[in-house]
Amino acid sequence: MQSTDLGNKESGKLWHRKPSPAARDGIIVNIIHSTSDYLPKVLRFLNVAFDSSGDCVIAGDHQGNIYVFDLYGNRFNLVQRTAQACTALAFNLRRKSEFLVALADYSIKCFDTVTKELVSWMRGHESSVFSISVHASGRYAITTSSDTAQLWDLDTFQRKRKLNILQSVGIQKVFFLPLSNTILSCFKDNSIFAWECDTLSCRYQLPAPPESSSILYKVFAVTRDGRILAAGGKSNHLHLWCLEAKQLFRIIQMPTKVRAIRHLEFLPDSFDAGSNQVLGVLSQDGIMRFVNIQTCKLLFEIGSLDEGISSSVISPHGRYIASIMENGSLNIYSVQALTQEINKPPPPLVKVIEDLPKSKLNSGDLKIKVTTGRVQRPAKSRENKIQTRILKQDLAGSFENKENELSDGLNKKRLQVLLKGYGEYPMKYRMFIWRSLLQLPENHTAFSSLEDKGVHVAFLNLQKKYPIKSGKLLRVLQRTLSALAHWSAIFSDTPYLPLLAFPFVKLFQNNQLICFEVVATLIINWCQHWFEYFPNPPINILSMIENVLAFHDKDLLQHFIDHDITSQLYAWPLLETVFSEVLTREEWLKLFDNVFSNHPSFLLMTVVAYNICSRAPLLNCSLKDDFEYFFHHRNNLDISVIIREVYHLMDTTPTDIHPKSTLHVFVALTKGQYPVFNQYPKFIVDYQTQERERIRIDELDYLRERQMVEDMQAEVDQQRVEDEAWYQKQELLRKAEETRRELLLQEEEKMIQQRQRLASVKRELKVKEMHLQDATRRRFLKLQQDQREMELRRLDDEIERKVHMRDREIATTAKDLEMRHLELESQKRHYEKLIEENLAKAEQACLNADWRIQALHKQRCDDLQRNECYQEVARLLRENRRKETEVLDAMMGEEAKKWEEAKEKDFHLKSEKKALALADASRKWFLEKEINDALEHAEHLYSKAVPSYPNGQVASSGAPRTSQLDDVSEMDSSTCISLNQRRIQWDTTERDLVERVRNLRQRLTVQARNRRQPPHLLATQRA
């Protein structure tokens, strides 16, 4: 099995050597698509479809890359990148190069594989399209999704009809019946309807399946003649419907391993007239089984549990099966290889048993015909008529010569008997039989080494001598001849080698290895002793042919001698072309079936037989040209008669002149490396090679010198042409100069006349211009005068309007000023009230704060020393005066600052209160402690003094204490009086300052008002 990785290539070969699929799996090629990124991954193929010819496959992967694989031409091409996954494909349109692809965005696009351009874009589905069915004519297409099916006209790419159904029912599949005008619609409720394509009228409905074997249909398949419908689902039962009788006629039960059917496909056959008998059934285990629906026998299967199949498509002619595997790769199967065991040639109906070779009796007297029963031929047999085959089976099989045993289990003698019975090998097995008869080793490595040497220099210009229309055929012929020339040097000088190899190249053009080995085997065995007289024709071989002809037909040979016709004319043209010029393709194949099955002398006997069978027309020829024409063109001869004559000559020719005595038996090519071919006069070939090389070098020198001469000649010719052109150009220039001079003289005369006429016209125009200028000047003066008068009137009006506007503006301004003055007065009074109120409030707040501060300081000073209290009070007074001055200045500008200061003072007051409260508490505690200590001390003293003093003294001792307390109270009252006096002084000073500030503001306001008042108002007031 060959495997091909597409990689990032857009085109290339599918396989590098012709595939030979095994009967076990039948895989021609396995195609994978992997990326070569940093993290390589495999791109999975999703859908595949064949074209109408069956030789081209189109496949799309999940990234939207669509490839076309040409199985006949061994090529693949990337035709489109859709950038999204495809859900369905169709490649059997009427225009062969176009295909339909359903994409993941629910749209359908039509592309061209040749131009790679978008042809059309169809929209209309609201869910994913999973099926595209194309009419047999290629004109219509049906696209199916889960909720709808739509009919499209592929000529205009317009939608014709749309099938809408209930969501609960659902669509399984809608498709065209092959070779008919009927549409079959299958729904999820097992209802199946047939519709007329043109009118879309319902033709019939299939009845419901029996309840005993009722399954939900999921997949469907129809035979090529449209008579049988196969349906399956989640069961191992298959239902076969006859669409003509509209009834279920057979139920097939698959093996127990099959639990569900995923896909159905009939296998076409070229000889069943469309009534396909083999059905492919893809089950849930990934194995596709092919069964005969008539005999219910399992024929073969593809896929396995390890390499399961996801979906599969069969080509229209039934040669290939394209399957998408579960791992995302694409497998191409050969149906011929898969059915090789089924389509084996049938055993003969008549067999002949011979006695042992030791018997002296005639074998013809001991023939006993034993007729076996009628053998059923395979479905692909091309003949319906039973043929009788007589096979001479040698009972002494153990003593059979080993040379008759061929590879692949074939026997040469049995093949010869079969060939004599039928006259030729079956077309289907001919190439296989030839490869077995010739025992080709298929040395791929050795052939690759020969092929890698490139095109031999002797065949570089092969197309000039042999202009073949097909470029591919010419390239294959050139490569084959080059490989032969690299294999042996003589073939580079053999002039008839292209004629000898051409029929085999044409036959094996798709497998160059087999072509080379067939030609090499032919040269080694059937071209023995051809090169001993090189470069002349093989005189020894031609002499053998002439001897055999002389023995069997002396008159014909004498006729040739009489007309000076040698064997080089009547034998050598047939040999060097291996009869390809005088036989058709079928005749040539039939002949070489016998050539390859017999001794190498068979080919020489064929030349003699051809001449003998052409005896009558050759005896009528007398001119040499007629003989040449006869042996180089096709003639009206029966190849079967010629072959029978060859066998007759092989049996009746005496041993002394028989070519078999000179030619050795068949020798196959060796495996691994090809044998050395040196059966030619080496000195002549070497001499010719040297001479050819010398001639080639001389020819190259000659060609180089000739090229130089030609280049020089070309330069000379070019220079001569350029000189001639220059002289012609100069002559033309001279003539043109003379013509131009004459024209200039004529033009000058015309110019003088025109100038005279122009001068007179100018004079007239000047006079007219003067009159016009005078009239224009007068008109312009009048216009200027009118414009100045209009300007004066406009200025007067403008002055009057401006004076009026200015008076109105003055009056309006005066009124506005009066209103503004009144507003300012009212604002002034209002601001003065506000300032007074704010000043009063601020003064009151300051007074309150000062009083509280003074009281607090007084209380603090009572506890502290008297001097410190006075100094603190003085400092606070100075601070108060400063603050009062700042308050007065701030009152005129910003009233809010007073409240901020009040708040600050309030905060300060609170903090002072807290400090005083703490001081009061501490002082109170200290006074209580001192009083208690004093009382205790006094009691202690009193207790000591009472026993010694009388009551009078005690009273007298209490009097001084009272006087002391009075002194203290007097001191406190005097301090309070002094503080009150200072407070009164400060209040008086403050009132004076406020009064002065008020007077100052009034004066400033009056001055500002006087400056802003207009002059005329001042004059009015003064007046």
XYZ file of C-alpha atoms in Angstrom, residues 174-651:
478
model
C -34.309 13.838 -0.669
C -32.677 12.730 -3.915
C -33.192 12.108 -7.642
C -33.739 8.575 -8.898
C -31.065 7.636 -11.461
C -31.993 7.813 -15.154
C -35.454 9.176 -14.368
C -37.313 12.374 -13.688
C -38.486 11.363 -10.214
C -37.603 12.817 -6.814
C -37.716 10.514 -3.794
C -38.269 12.110 -0.362
C -37.739 10.092 2.806
C -38.868 11.409 6.175
C -38.113 10.444 9.776
C -41.553 8.866 10.231
C -40.649 6.218 7.573
C -42.915 7.811 4.961
C -41.468 7.744 1.431
C -42.967 9.829 -1.396
C -42.131 9.986 -5.092
C -42.586 13.321 -6.910
C -42.509 14.396 -10.535
C -39.534 16.713 -11.059
C -41.163 19.089 -13.538
C -44.604 19.509 -11.989
C -43.697 18.438 -8.422
C -46.887 16.395 -8.268
C -46.926 13.308 -6.047
C -46.636 10.145 -8.147
C -46.956 7.570 -5.370
C -46.250 6.767 -1.738
C -44.687 3.549 -0.495
C -46.695 1.655 2.126
C -45.518 1.347 5.702
C -43.144 -1.568 6.415
C -44.540 -4.544 8.352
C -44.673 -4.183 12.109
C -42.702 -7.398 12.608
C -39.604 -5.812 11.050
C -40.303 -2.143 11.464
C -37.183 0.013 11.730
C -36.616 3.724 11.499
C -34.979 4.338 8.134
C -31.768 6.363 8.275
C -29.886 5.533 5.050
C -31.005 4.749 1.507
C -29.527 3.506 -1.782
C -31.009 2.977 -5.261
C -29.788 0.794 -8.112
C -28.601 2.454 -11.315
C -31.816 1.542 -13.146
C -33.929 3.048 -10.341
C -35.957 -0.114 -9.711
C -34.788 -1.232 -6.260
C -34.562 0.902 -3.131
C -32.507 -0.335 -0.187
C -33.230 1.162 3.238
C -31.647 0.588 6.639
C -31.316 2.108 10.063
C -30.477 1.241 13.653
C -30.873 -2.493 13.089
C -29.166 -5.346 11.275
C -32.114 -5.680 8.878
C -32.110 -4.348 5.316
C -35.364 -3.621 3.498
C -35.427 -3.961 -0.288
C -38.321 -2.176 -2.016
C -39.426 -2.710 -5.602
C -40.266 0.793 -6.828
C -42.141 -0.518 -9.867
C -44.458 -2.727 -7.792
C -44.309 -0.265 -4.848
C -43.931 -3.031 -2.289
C -41.355 -4.560 0.042
C -40.076 -7.739 -1.575
C -37.139 -8.806 0.589
C -35.678 -8.357 4.071
C -31.989 -9.205 4.503
C -30.586 -9.858 7.955
C -26.956 -8.875 8.330
C -24.549 -10.705 10.715
C -25.077 -10.268 14.424
C -21.984 -8.061 14.643
C -23.932 -5.434 12.714
C -26.136 -3.430 15.094
C -26.701 -0.297 13.001
C -26.250 0.653 9.344
C -24.542 3.971 8.654
C -24.328 3.981 4.855
C -25.596 2.049 1.827
C -24.181 2.059 -1.712
C -24.781 -0.218 -4.705
C -21.695 -1.448 -6.569
C -22.155 -0.735 -10.318
C -21.277 -3.311 -12.946
C -20.647 -2.735 -16.623
C -22.630 -5.793 -17.673
C -25.694 -5.763 -15.434
C -27.594 -3.046 -17.353
C -28.032 -1.011 -14.177
C -29.705 -3.740 -12.128
C -26.971 -3.804 -9.519
C -26.708 -7.003 -7.517
C -23.949 -6.096 -5.020
C -24.768 -3.778 -2.135
C -22.171 -2.170 0.141
C -23.298 -1.910 3.759
C -21.288 0.265 6.177
C -22.060 -0.667 9.777
C -21.345 0.911 13.139
C -18.053 -0.994 13.554
C -16.466 0.861 10.599
C -16.472 -2.180 8.278
C -18.171 -1.993 4.875
C -19.508 -5.376 3.782
C -20.496 -6.108 0.186
C -23.320 -8.622 -0.191
C -25.173 -10.053 -3.155
C -28.829 -9.116 -2.691
C -29.969 -12.112 -4.761
C -27.925 -14.884 -3.149
C -27.506 -13.034 0.191
C -23.821 -14.020 0.262
C -21.030 -11.916 1.700
C -18.587 -11.277 -1.164
C -15.864 -9.129 0.417
C -15.387 -6.367 2.952
C -13.183 -3.317 3.447
C -12.088 -1.587 6.624
C -11.352 -3.109 9.998
C -11.943 -2.522 13.679
C -8.566 -0.782 13.974
C -8.973 1.266 10.780
C -12.678 1.953 10.588
C -14.470 3.694 7.731
C -16.450 6.864 8.393
C -18.092 7.276 4.961
C -17.663 5.767 1.513
C -18.457 6.538 -2.135
C -18.277 4.222 -5.171
C -17.336 5.470 -8.654
C -20.069 5.399 -11.356
C -18.269 2.724 -13.393
C -17.603 0.608 -10.303
C -13.797 0.503 -10.501
C -12.912 2.499 -7.391
C -14.166 2.977 -3.861
C -13.211 6.167 -2.013
C -13.508 5.876 1.759
C -12.894 8.441 4.484
C -11.377 6.655 7.449
C -12.101 7.402 11.070
C -8.577 8.815 11.466
C -9.334 11.450 8.808
C -7.323 9.932 5.933
C -8.678 8.982 2.497
C -8.343 5.454 1.075
C -8.820 4.606 -2.611
C -9.722 0.928 -3.151
C -9.548 -1.088 -6.366
C -12.723 -3.090 -6.911
C -10.861 -5.290 -9.379
C -8.351 -6.289 -6.710
C -11.084 -6.866 -4.138
C -13.050 -9.072 -6.533
C -10.003 -10.922 -7.835
C -10.937 -14.111 -6.033
C -14.546 -13.834 -7.149
C -13.739 -13.143 -10.794
C -11.235 -15.927 -11.279
C -11.455 -17.544 -14.709
C -13.898 -20.429 -14.542
C -12.610 -24.000 -14.773
C -12.842 -25.602 -18.217
C -15.986 -27.385 -19.131
C -14.088 -30.067 -21.081
C -10.910 -31.623 -19.783
C -8.676 -34.095 -21.628
C -6.789 -36.774 -19.752
C -3.693 -38.151 -21.455
C -1.828 -41.334 -20.699
C 1.649 -41.339 -19.258
C 4.380 -40.151 -21.637
C 5.942 -43.678 -21.496
C 3.113 -45.072 -23.549
C 3.967 -45.651 -27.194
C 0.398 -45.241 -28.268
C -0.730 -42.148 -30.085
C -2.029 -39.602 -27.650
C -4.867 -38.786 -30.003
C -6.222 -42.367 -29.666
C -6.360 -42.138 -25.835
C -8.308 -38.858 -25.522
C -11.305 -39.189 -23.242
C -13.543 -36.090 -22.922
C -14.890 -35.673 -19.466
C -17.560 -32.952 -19.297
C -18.041 -31.319 -15.991
C -21.184 -29.614 -14.937
C -22.040 -26.182 -16.107
C -19.967 -23.659 -14.225
C -21.505 -20.346 -13.204
C -19.505 -17.506 -14.724
C -18.858 -14.362 -12.713
C -20.996 -11.312 -13.160
C -18.307 -9.423 -15.040
C -17.749 -12.048 -17.745
C -17.960 -10.551 -21.191
C -19.298 -13.704 -22.823
C -22.654 -15.293 -22.141
C -21.965 -18.261 -24.336
C -20.211 -21.189 -22.704
C -17.018 -22.039 -24.509
C -15.363 -25.431 -24.584
C -11.757 -25.376 -23.535
C -9.522 -28.368 -24.249
C -6.647 -28.502 -21.819
C -3.928 -31.104 -22.230
C -3.238 -31.968 -18.657
C -0.086 -33.958 -18.127
C -0.714 -36.530 -15.457
C 2.978 -36.721 -14.719
C 2.878 -33.351 -13.072
C 5.656 -34.204 -10.715
C 8.021 -34.718 -13.648
C 7.093 -31.451 -15.370
C 9.935 -29.264 -16.448
C 10.621 -26.443 -14.010
C 10.926 -23.902 -16.791
C 7.176 -24.186 -17.377
C 6.439 -23.097 -13.816
C 6.005 -19.316 -13.692
C 5.629 -16.924 -10.829
C 2.197 -16.201 -9.372
C 1.238 -19.845 -9.708
C 0.903 -19.881 -13.515
C 2.070 -22.693 -15.786
C 3.534 -21.872 -19.177
C 2.322 -25.048 -20.906
C -1.191 -24.562 -19.650
C -1.077 -20.961 -20.831
C 0.091 -22.168 -24.278
C -2.769 -24.630 -24.457
C -5.192 -21.922 -23.396
C -3.687 -19.607 -26.024
C -4.110 -22.204 -28.784
C -7.689 -22.748 -27.754
C -8.699 -19.067 -27.643
C -6.102 -17.516 -29.923
C -5.324 -14.769 -27.422
C -5.253 -14.036 -23.716
C -8.147 -12.245 -22.023
C -7.794 -8.479 -22.217
C -8.425 -8.248 -18.511
C -5.491 -10.530 -17.609
C -3.155 -9.930 -20.570
C -0.708 -7.601 -18.808
C -0.582 -9.897 -15.791
C 0.130 -12.920 -18.008
C 2.829 -11.040 -19.954
C 4.579 -10.030 -16.756
C 4.462 -13.631 -15.600
C 5.688 -15.030 -18.922
C 8.549 -12.548 -19.121
C 9.328 -13.021 -15.405
C 9.970 -9.328 -14.882
C 12.047 -8.714 -11.735
C 10.761 -5.136 -11.168
C 14.123 -3.781 -10.057
C 12.971 -0.401 -8.787
C 16.344 0.657 -7.424
C 18.288 -0.247 -10.563
C 15.746 1.441 -12.814
C 15.722 4.543 -10.618
C 19.492 4.793 -10.917
C 19.180 4.606 -14.726
C 16.353 7.109 -14.737
C 18.231 9.509 -12.455
C 20.954 9.874 -15.092
C 18.494 11.956 -17.056
C 17.834 12.155 -20.763
C 20.643 10.707 -22.857
C 22.347 13.131 -25.204
C 21.441 10.927 -28.173
C 17.712 11.481 -27.561
C 17.643 15.161 -26.692
C 16.131 16.047 -30.081
C 13.890 13.015 -30.347
C 10.788 15.114 -31.031
C 12.333 16.481 -34.217
C 12.759 13.036 -35.710
C 9.591 11.534 -34.225
C 6.992 14.328 -33.836
C 4.522 12.624 -31.484
C 1.358 14.584 -30.734
C 1.061 13.409 -27.113
C 3.617 15.168 -24.934
C 3.309 12.564 -22.218
C 3.955 9.705 -24.657
C 6.984 11.517 -26.064
C 8.444 12.033 -22.575
C 7.914 8.380 -21.621
C 9.531 7.238 -24.888
C 12.460 9.592 -24.315
C 13.004 8.352 -20.752
C 12.747 4.690 -21.774
C 15.236 5.090 -24.622
C 17.568 7.053 -22.331
C 17.431 4.296 -19.716
C 18.277 1.727 -22.409
C 21.163 3.875 -23.633
C 22.508 4.250 -20.089
C 22.146 0.489 -19.611
C 24.169 -0.350 -22.731
C 26.117 2.057 -24.920
C 25.038 0.450 -28.186
C 21.449 1.589 -27.794
C 22.463 5.224 -28.064
C 23.553 4.488 -31.672
C 20.767 2.101 -32.641
C 18.634 4.031 -35.148
C 15.637 1.657 -35.068
C 15.383 1.512 -31.241
C 12.530 4.106 -31.041
C 10.558 2.060 -33.610
C 11.194 -1.106 -31.638
C 10.220 0.371 -28.253
C 7.353 2.626 -29.288
C 4.482 0.058 -29.226
C 5.533 -1.108 -25.754
C 5.880 2.481 -24.541
C 2.395 3.234 -25.781
C 1.078 0.115 -24.066
C 2.868 0.649 -20.720
C 3.051 4.443 -20.637
C 1.648 4.563 -17.094
C 4.341 2.221 -15.718
C 7.766 3.095 -17.059
C 9.542 0.381 -15.046
C 7.479 -2.400 -16.641
C 7.910 -0.770 -20.050
C 11.708 -0.705 -19.692
C 11.939 -4.289 -18.472
C 9.631 -5.595 -21.228
C 11.772 -3.895 -23.897
C 15.006 -5.108 -22.241
C 13.664 -8.678 -22.061
C 12.597 -8.454 -25.697
C 16.087 -7.301 -26.725
C 17.886 -9.989 -24.724
C 15.726 -12.896 -25.965
C 13.924 -12.041 -29.200
C 16.669 -9.781 -30.566
C 19.521 -12.264 -30.190
C 22.469 -11.754 -32.565
C 20.903 -8.558 -33.926
C 23.917 -6.425 -33.046
C 26.785 -8.653 -34.227
C 27.025 -6.786 -37.552
C 26.301 -3.385 -36.056
C 25.755 -0.806 -37.474
C 24.471 -2.942 -40.346
C 21.268 -4.987 -40.105
C 21.667 -8.483 -38.584
C 22.742 -10.366 -41.711
C 22.895 -13.673 -39.867
C 19.278 -13.346 -38.659
C 18.106 -12.232 -42.096
C 19.947 -15.222 -43.618
C 18.068 -17.589 -41.305
C 14.786 -16.010 -42.395
C 15.808 -16.312 -46.042
C 16.728 -19.993 -45.583
C 13.370 -20.796 -43.991
C 11.553 -18.891 -46.730
C 13.570 -20.738 -49.381
C 12.562 -24.039 -47.840
C 8.841 -23.286 -47.624
C 8.255 -21.023 -50.654
C 10.999 -21.072 -53.287
C 8.862 -19.274 -55.864
C 8.324 -16.275 -53.622
C 12.028 -16.105 -52.824
C 12.874 -16.367 -56.513
C 10.418 -13.537 -57.181
C 12.264 -11.423 -54.633
C 15.612 -12.292 -56.220
C 14.356 -11.507 -59.701
C 13.318 -8.033 -58.621
C 16.433 -7.425 -56.540
C 14.490 -7.484 -53.259
C 16.694 -8.574 -50.389
C 15.806 -9.654 -46.882
C 16.650 -6.131 -45.725
C 13.488 -5.029 -47.519
C 11.014 -7.870 -46.923
C 12.161 -8.971 -43.445
C 14.088 -6.228 -41.662
C 11.269 -3.549 -41.679
C 8.990 -6.052 -39.946
C 11.594 -6.917 -37.332
C 12.801 -3.409 -36.494
C 9.217 -2.219 -35.949
C 8.101 -5.547 -34.373
C 5.135 -5.522 -36.797
C 3.684 -2.326 -35.297
C 3.492 -0.642 -38.720
C 1.636 -3.454 -40.495
C -0.769 -4.542 -37.708
C -3.538 -2.872 -35.767
C -3.411 -2.665 -31.956
C -5.632 -5.712 -31.431
C -3.749 -7.750 -34.021
C -0.408 -6.748 -32.558
C -1.494 -7.703 -29.027
C -2.785 -11.037 -30.271
C 0.493 -11.686 -32.088
C 2.648 -10.884 -29.050
C 0.488 -13.093 -26.856
C 1.903 -15.906 -28.977
C 5.415 -14.421 -29.293
C 5.902 -14.141 -25.527
C 4.462 -17.623 -24.976
C 6.891 -19.395 -27.357
C 10.564 -19.777 -28.160
C 12.415 -16.599 -29.294
C 12.552 -18.073 -32.822
C 8.782 -17.548 -33.042
C 9.305 -13.903 -34.007
C 11.532 -14.835 -36.959
C 9.039 -17.439 -38.089
C 6.357 -14.754 -37.963
C 8.278 -12.750 -40.571
C 8.371 -15.777 -42.876
C 4.693 -16.504 -42.239
C 3.750 -12.896 -42.993
C 5.515 -13.092 -46.362
C 3.985 -16.471 -47.187
C 0.474 -15.298 -46.271
C 1.045 -12.208 -48.447
C 2.272 -14.308 -51.347
C -0.398 -13.306 -53.847
C -0.025 -9.504 -53.586
C 3.755 -9.765 -53.372
C 3.927 -11.810 -56.597
C 1.966 -9.067 -58.305
C 4.473 -6.417 -57.221
C 7.327 -5.635 -59.564
C 8.600 -2.228 -58.451
C 10.825 -1.705 -55.463
C 8.689 1.185 -54.234
C 5.679 -1.113 -54.159
C 7.552 -3.612 -52.033
C 8.676 -0.841 -49.669
C 5.157 0.473 -49.366
C 3.817 -3.018 -48.720
C 6.148 -3.714 -45.805
C 5.634 -0.296 -44.193
C 1.834 -0.109 -44.273
C -1.091 -2.185 -43.064
C -2.409 -4.873 -45.345
C -5.574 -6.890 -45.487
C -4.360 -10.017 -43.694
C -5.970 -12.155 -41.021
C -3.666 -12.325 -37.999
C -5.146 -15.663 -36.952
C -4.116 -17.177 -40.297
C -0.613 -15.769 -39.877
C -0.313 -17.237 -36.357
C -1.489 -20.648 -37.526
C 1.066 -20.470 -40.315
C 3.772 -19.617 -37.776
C 2.937 -22.663 -35.689
C 2.956 -24.747 -38.884
C 6.393 -23.404 -39.802
C 7.684 -24.038 -36.255
C 6.651 -27.698 -36.558
